[in-house]
Structures are given as structure tokens and as C-alpha cells.
mmCIF file of C-alpha atoms in Angstrom:
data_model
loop_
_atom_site.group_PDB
_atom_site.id
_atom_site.type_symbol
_atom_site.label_atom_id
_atom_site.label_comp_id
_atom_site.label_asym_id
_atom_site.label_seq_id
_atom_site.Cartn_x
_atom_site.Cartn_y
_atom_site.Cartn_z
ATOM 1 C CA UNK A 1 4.007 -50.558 27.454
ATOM 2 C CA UNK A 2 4.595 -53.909 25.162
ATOM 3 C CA UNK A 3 6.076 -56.396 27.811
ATOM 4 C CA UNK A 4 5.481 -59.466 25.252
ATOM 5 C CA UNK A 5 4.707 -60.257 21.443
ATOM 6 C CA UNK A 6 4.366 -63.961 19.995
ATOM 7 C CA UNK A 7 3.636 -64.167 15.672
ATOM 8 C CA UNK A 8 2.875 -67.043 14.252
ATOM 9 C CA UNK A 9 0.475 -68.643 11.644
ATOM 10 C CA UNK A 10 -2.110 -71.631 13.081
ATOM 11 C CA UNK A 11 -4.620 -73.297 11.063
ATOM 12 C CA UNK A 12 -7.813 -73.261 12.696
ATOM 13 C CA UNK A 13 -10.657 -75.481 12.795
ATOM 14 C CA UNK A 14 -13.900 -75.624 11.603
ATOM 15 C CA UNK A 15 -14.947 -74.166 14.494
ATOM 16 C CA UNK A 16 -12.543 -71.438 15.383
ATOM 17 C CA UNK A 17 -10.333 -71.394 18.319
ATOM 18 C CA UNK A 18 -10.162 -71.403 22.335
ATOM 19 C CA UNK A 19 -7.473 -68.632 23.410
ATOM 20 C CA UNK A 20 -7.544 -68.229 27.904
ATOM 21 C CA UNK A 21 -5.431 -69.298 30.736
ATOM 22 C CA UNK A 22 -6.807 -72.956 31.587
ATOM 23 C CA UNK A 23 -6.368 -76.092 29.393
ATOM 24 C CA UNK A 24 -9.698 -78.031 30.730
ATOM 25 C CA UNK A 25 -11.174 -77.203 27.290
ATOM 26 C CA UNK A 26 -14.967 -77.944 26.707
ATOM 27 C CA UNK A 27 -17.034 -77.048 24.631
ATOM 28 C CA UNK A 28 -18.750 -73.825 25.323
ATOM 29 C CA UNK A 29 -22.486 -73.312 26.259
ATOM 30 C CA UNK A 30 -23.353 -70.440 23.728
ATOM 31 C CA UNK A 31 -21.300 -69.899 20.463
ATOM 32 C CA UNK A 32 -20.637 -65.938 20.168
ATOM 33 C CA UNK A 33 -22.406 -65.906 16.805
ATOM 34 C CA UNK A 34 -22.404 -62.384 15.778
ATOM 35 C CA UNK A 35 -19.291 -61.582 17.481
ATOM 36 C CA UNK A 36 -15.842 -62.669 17.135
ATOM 37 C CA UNK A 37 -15.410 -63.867 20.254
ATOM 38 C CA UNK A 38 -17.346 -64.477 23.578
ATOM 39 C CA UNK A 39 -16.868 -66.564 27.058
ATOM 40 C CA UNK A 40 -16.242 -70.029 27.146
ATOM 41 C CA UNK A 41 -15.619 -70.166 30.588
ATOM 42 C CA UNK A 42 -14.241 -66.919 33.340
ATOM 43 C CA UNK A 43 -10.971 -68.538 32.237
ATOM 44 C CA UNK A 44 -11.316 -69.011 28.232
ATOM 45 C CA UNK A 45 -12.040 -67.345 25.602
ATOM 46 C CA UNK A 46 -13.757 -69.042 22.265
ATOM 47 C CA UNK A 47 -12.763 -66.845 18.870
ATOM 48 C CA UNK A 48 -14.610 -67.445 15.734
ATOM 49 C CA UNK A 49 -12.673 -67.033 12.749
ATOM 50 C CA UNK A 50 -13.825 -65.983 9.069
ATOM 51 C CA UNK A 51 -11.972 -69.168 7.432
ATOM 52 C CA UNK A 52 -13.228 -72.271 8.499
ATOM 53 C CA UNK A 53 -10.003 -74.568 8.448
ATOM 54 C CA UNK A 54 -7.827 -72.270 6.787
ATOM 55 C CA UNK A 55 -4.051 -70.062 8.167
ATOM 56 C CA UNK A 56 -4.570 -67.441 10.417
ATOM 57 C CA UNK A 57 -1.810 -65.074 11.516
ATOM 58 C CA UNK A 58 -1.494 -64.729 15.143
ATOM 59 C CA UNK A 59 0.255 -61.885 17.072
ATOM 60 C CA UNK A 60 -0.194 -62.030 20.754
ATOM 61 C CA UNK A 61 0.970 -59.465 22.908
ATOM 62 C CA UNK A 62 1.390 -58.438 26.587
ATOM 63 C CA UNK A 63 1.092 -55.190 27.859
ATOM 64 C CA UNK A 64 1.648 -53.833 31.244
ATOM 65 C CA UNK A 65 -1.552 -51.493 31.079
ATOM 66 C CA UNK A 66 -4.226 -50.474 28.288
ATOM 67 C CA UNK A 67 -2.451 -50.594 24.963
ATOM 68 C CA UNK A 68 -3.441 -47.620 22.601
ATOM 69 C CA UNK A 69 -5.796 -48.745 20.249
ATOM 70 C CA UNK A 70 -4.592 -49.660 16.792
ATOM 71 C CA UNK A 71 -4.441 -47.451 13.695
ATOM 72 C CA UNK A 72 -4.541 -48.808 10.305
ATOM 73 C CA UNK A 73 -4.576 -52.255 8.855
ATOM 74 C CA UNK A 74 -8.037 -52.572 8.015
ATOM 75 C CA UNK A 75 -8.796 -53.671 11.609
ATOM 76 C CA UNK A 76 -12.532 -54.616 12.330
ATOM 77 C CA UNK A 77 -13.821 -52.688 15.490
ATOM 78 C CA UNK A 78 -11.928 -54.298 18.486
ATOM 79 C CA UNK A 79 -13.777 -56.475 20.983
ATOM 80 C CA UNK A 80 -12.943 -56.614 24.168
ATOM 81 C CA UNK A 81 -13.454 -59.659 27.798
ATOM 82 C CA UNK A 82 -12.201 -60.247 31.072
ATOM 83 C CA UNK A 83 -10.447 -63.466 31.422
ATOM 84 C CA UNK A 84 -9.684 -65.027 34.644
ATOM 85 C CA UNK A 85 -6.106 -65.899 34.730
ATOM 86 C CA UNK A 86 -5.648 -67.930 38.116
ATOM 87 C CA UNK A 87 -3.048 -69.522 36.134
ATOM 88 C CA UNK A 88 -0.792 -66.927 34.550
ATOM 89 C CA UNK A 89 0.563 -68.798 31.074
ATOM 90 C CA UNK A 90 -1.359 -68.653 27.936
ATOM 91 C CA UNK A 91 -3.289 -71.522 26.430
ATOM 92 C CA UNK A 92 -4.428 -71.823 23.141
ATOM 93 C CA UNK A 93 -6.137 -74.799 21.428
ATOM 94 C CA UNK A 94 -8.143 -74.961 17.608
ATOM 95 C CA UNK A 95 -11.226 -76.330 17.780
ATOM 96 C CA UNK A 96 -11.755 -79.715 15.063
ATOM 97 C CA UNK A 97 -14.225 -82.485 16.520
ATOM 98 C CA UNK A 98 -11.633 -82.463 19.167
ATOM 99 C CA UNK A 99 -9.659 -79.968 21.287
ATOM 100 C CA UNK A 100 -5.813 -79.525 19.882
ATOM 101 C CA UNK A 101 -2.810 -78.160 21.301
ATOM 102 C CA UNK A 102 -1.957 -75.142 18.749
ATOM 103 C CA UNK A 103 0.880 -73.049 20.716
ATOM 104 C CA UNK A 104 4.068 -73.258 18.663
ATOM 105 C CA UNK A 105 6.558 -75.716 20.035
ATOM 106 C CA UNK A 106 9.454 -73.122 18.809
ATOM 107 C CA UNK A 107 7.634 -70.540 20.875
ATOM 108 C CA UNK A 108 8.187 -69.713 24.454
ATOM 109 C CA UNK A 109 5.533 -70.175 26.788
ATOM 110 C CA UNK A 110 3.634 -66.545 27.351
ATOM 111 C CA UNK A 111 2.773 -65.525 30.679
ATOM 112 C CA UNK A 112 1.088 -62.393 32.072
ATOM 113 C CA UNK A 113 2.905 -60.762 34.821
ATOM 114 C CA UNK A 114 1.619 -60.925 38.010
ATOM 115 C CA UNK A 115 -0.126 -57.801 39.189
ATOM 116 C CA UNK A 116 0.848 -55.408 42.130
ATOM 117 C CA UNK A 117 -2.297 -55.435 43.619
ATOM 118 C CA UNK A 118 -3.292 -59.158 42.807
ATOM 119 C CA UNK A 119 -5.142 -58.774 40.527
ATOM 120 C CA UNK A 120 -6.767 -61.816 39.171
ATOM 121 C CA UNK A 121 -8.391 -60.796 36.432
ATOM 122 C CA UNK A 122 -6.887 -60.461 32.538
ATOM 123 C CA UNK A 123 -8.765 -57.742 30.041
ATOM 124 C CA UNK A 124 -8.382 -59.559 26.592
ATOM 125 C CA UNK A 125 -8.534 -56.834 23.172
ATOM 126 C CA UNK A 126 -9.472 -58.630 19.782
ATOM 127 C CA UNK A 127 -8.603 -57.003 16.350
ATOM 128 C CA UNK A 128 -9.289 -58.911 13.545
ATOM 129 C CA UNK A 129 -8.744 -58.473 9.883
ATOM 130 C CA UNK A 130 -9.824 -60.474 6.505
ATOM 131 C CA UNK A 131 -8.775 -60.068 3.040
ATOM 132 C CA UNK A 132 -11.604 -61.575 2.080
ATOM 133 C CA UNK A 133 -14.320 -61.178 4.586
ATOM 134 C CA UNK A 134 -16.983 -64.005 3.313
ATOM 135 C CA UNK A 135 -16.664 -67.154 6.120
ATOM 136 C CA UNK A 136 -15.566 -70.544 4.042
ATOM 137 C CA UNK A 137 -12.695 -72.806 3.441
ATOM 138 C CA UNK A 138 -9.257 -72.016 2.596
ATOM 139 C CA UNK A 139 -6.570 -69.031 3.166
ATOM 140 C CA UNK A 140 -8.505 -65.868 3.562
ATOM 141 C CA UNK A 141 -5.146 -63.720 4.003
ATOM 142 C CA UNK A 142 -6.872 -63.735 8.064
ATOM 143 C CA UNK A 143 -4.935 -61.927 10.975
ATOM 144 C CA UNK A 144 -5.975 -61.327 14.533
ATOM 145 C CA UNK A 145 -3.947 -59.118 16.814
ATOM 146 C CA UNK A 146 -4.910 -60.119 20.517
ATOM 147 C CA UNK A 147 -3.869 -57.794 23.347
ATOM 148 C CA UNK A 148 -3.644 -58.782 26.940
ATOM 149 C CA UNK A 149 -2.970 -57.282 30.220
ATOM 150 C CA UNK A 150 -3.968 -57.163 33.835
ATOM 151 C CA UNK A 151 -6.839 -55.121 34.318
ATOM 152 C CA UNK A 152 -10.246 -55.857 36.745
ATOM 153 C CA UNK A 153 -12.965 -57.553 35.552
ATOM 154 C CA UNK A 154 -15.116 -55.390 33.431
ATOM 155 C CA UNK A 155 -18.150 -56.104 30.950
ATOM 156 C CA UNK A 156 -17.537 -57.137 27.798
ATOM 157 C CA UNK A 157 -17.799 -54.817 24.660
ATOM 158 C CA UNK A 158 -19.071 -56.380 21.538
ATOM 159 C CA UNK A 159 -21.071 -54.794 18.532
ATOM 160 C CA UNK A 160 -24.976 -55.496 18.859
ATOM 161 C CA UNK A 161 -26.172 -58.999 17.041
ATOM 162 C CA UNK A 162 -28.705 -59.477 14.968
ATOM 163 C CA UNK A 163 -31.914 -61.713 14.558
ATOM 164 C CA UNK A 164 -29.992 -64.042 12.868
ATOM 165 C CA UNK A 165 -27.029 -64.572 15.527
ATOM 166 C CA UNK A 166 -29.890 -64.669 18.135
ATOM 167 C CA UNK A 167 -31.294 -67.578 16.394
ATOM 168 C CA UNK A 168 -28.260 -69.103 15.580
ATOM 169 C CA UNK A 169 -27.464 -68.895 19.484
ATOM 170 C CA UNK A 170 -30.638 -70.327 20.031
ATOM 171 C CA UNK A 171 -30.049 -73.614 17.923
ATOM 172 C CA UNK A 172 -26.563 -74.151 19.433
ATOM 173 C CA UNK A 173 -28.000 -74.147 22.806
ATOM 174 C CA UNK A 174 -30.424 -76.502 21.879
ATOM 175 C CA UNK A 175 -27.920 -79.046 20.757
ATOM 176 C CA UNK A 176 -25.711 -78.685 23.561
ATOM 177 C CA UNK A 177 -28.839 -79.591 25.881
ATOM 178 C CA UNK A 178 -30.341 -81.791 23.778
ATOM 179 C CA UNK A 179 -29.828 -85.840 25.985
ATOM 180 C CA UNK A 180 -26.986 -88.095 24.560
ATOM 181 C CA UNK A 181 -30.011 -90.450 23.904
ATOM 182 C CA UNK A 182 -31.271 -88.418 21.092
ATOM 183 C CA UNK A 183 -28.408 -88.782 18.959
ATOM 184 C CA UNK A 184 -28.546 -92.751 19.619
ATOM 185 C CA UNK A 185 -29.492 -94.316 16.419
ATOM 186 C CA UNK A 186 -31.090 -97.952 16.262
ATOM 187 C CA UNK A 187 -30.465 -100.571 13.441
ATOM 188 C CA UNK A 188 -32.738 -103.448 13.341
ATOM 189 C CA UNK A 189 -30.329 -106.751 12.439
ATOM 190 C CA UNK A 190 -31.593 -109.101 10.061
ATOM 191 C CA UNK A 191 -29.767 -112.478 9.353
ATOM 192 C CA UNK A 192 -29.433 -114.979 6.606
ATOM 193 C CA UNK A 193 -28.748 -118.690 6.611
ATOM 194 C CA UNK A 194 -25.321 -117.364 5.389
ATOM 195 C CA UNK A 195 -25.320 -114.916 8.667
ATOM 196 C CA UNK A 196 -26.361 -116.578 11.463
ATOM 197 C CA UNK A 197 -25.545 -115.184 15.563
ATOM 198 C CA UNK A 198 -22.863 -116.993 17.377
#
């Protein structure tokens, strides 16, 4: 049964959004490319929209067991995580060069009921639509419908990836464990008589 539902619009970032139930936000050791969403941490959740910095409509809900799935609206085939939830209200952030706070102020926090039998584990349901379905700038008439409730942890369902995601995965983990020192860039400093040290 629906215990919950939160709409609202949020303009994402260029590289999506972090949905879970623990505002340490980093950024995530491998990118679900391929999917729409994948692990950040137990507790967080990284989504990857098809806009890039564009509106999409967000309707959160809350359920006190497995929701039916959804009928109609052009839904892509839901995807589906466990999410710890030691901490029981709903964080969500966009994702720019920097991690921002994107829950409405207007909106009441969410929280997910405690369970009867402790439970400390949240199973998170993606649906995701697209008017237009090609990734890129701008209002792409996007809408995700996530479900939650409490549920043990379970493995996640996700539609298989291709070569192409598993390279794409590949790259990203090379950045992320590529030394700080590599990006350093030195400039040699030549003066003038007109631009001398101090």
C-alpha cells in the first residue's frame, strides 16, 4: 500500500543524480553506464539521467511492501537495488562539479517507516521515461517514478550492458584511480625587465 508520494521537478546535472539515505556524498567508484542507476555506496544510489542539465519530474513514493508494477506511460523496464537505510529520511543531491542539495524546501522531509522486524535494508524500484530518448542538453519532457520500501537486501536487477558501457566503465575507473599528481600541470615562468620577482 502507498504510505508516501513526493512530485516535483529538479534540474539535474551533467552528471545525473545521487538519490539514498546518507548525505556523505562522494563520488562513486564505477558509473552505472548502461544502466540507469547503480551503487554508489550500500547507502546511495547514483541515477543517470537522459538530459544532461535539463528538468526532470520526480515522483517518489513509499510503500509498505512490493508495489505492483506500473502499467502504461511509456515506462522503460524498471530497475531495481537494495539501499541501506541506517538512517531512515531520504536524501537526494544533483550531481554538477559539486554535490547539491536538490530536495524541495516546500517539501516535507520523506522517511521510510521503520520495519517490524528491523529490517535495515530499503529495496529501491526505478521507472524512467523520455520523450525524447537521445542523452543531451535541455528539457527532454524526462520523468522517473522511484519506489521505495523495506524489503531485505537482494541483488540488483538491471538489463545486460554492452561492450560499450563495459568500456565506458573501464575509463571512469581509470580516472577515479588515476594519482592527484597526474592532473598537476607545470608552467615554466619567464620574466621581463618589466616583470621582475619580488
Amino acid at each position: 500500500m502507498l504510505v508516501r508520494e513526493a512530485t516535483f521537478t529538479v534540474d539535474v546535472g551533467e552528471n545525473g543524480y545521487l538519490i539514498g539515505f546518507d548525505d556523505d556524498y562522494d563520488w562513486p567508484k564505477e558509473m552505472p553506464f548502461g544502466w540507469r542507476c547503480g551503487l554508489a555506496t550500500d547507502s546511495n544510489a547514483i541515477v543517470m539521467p537522459t538530459t544532461d542539465t535539463g528538468p526532470v519530474q520526480m515522483i517518489i513514493q513509499v510503500h509498505d511492501g512490493p508495489p505492483a508494477p506500473e502499467r502504461g506511460n511509456d515506462w522503460e523496464p524498471p530497475e531495481e537495488i537494495s539501499l541501506r537505510a541506517d538512517y531512515p529520511e531520504l536524501c537526494l543531491a544533483v550531481i554538477r562539479s559539486e554535490f547539491w542539495d536538490a530536495w524541495p524546501e516546500d517539501e516535507p522531509p520523506l522517511e521510510v517507516p521503520p520495519s517490524n522486524e528491523g529490517e535495515q535494508w530499503v529495496r529501491m524500484r526505478l521507472y524512467s521515461h523520455a520523450d525524447d530518448p537521445e542523452p543531451g542538453i535541455g528539457d527532454h519532457g524526462e520523468r522517473h517514478l522511484v519506489q521505495l520500501w523495506r524489503a531485505p537486501q537482494a541483488p540488483s536487477l538491471h538489463p545486460e550492458i554492452t561492450d560499450a558501457d563495459r568500456q565506458a566503465r573501464a575509463e571512469y575507473a581509470a580516472q577515479m584511480n588515476m594519482p592527484v599528481e597526474e592532473y598537476t600541470t607545470t608552467y615554466p615562468l619567464t620574466y621581463t625587465p618589466d616583470n621582475q620577482p619580488d
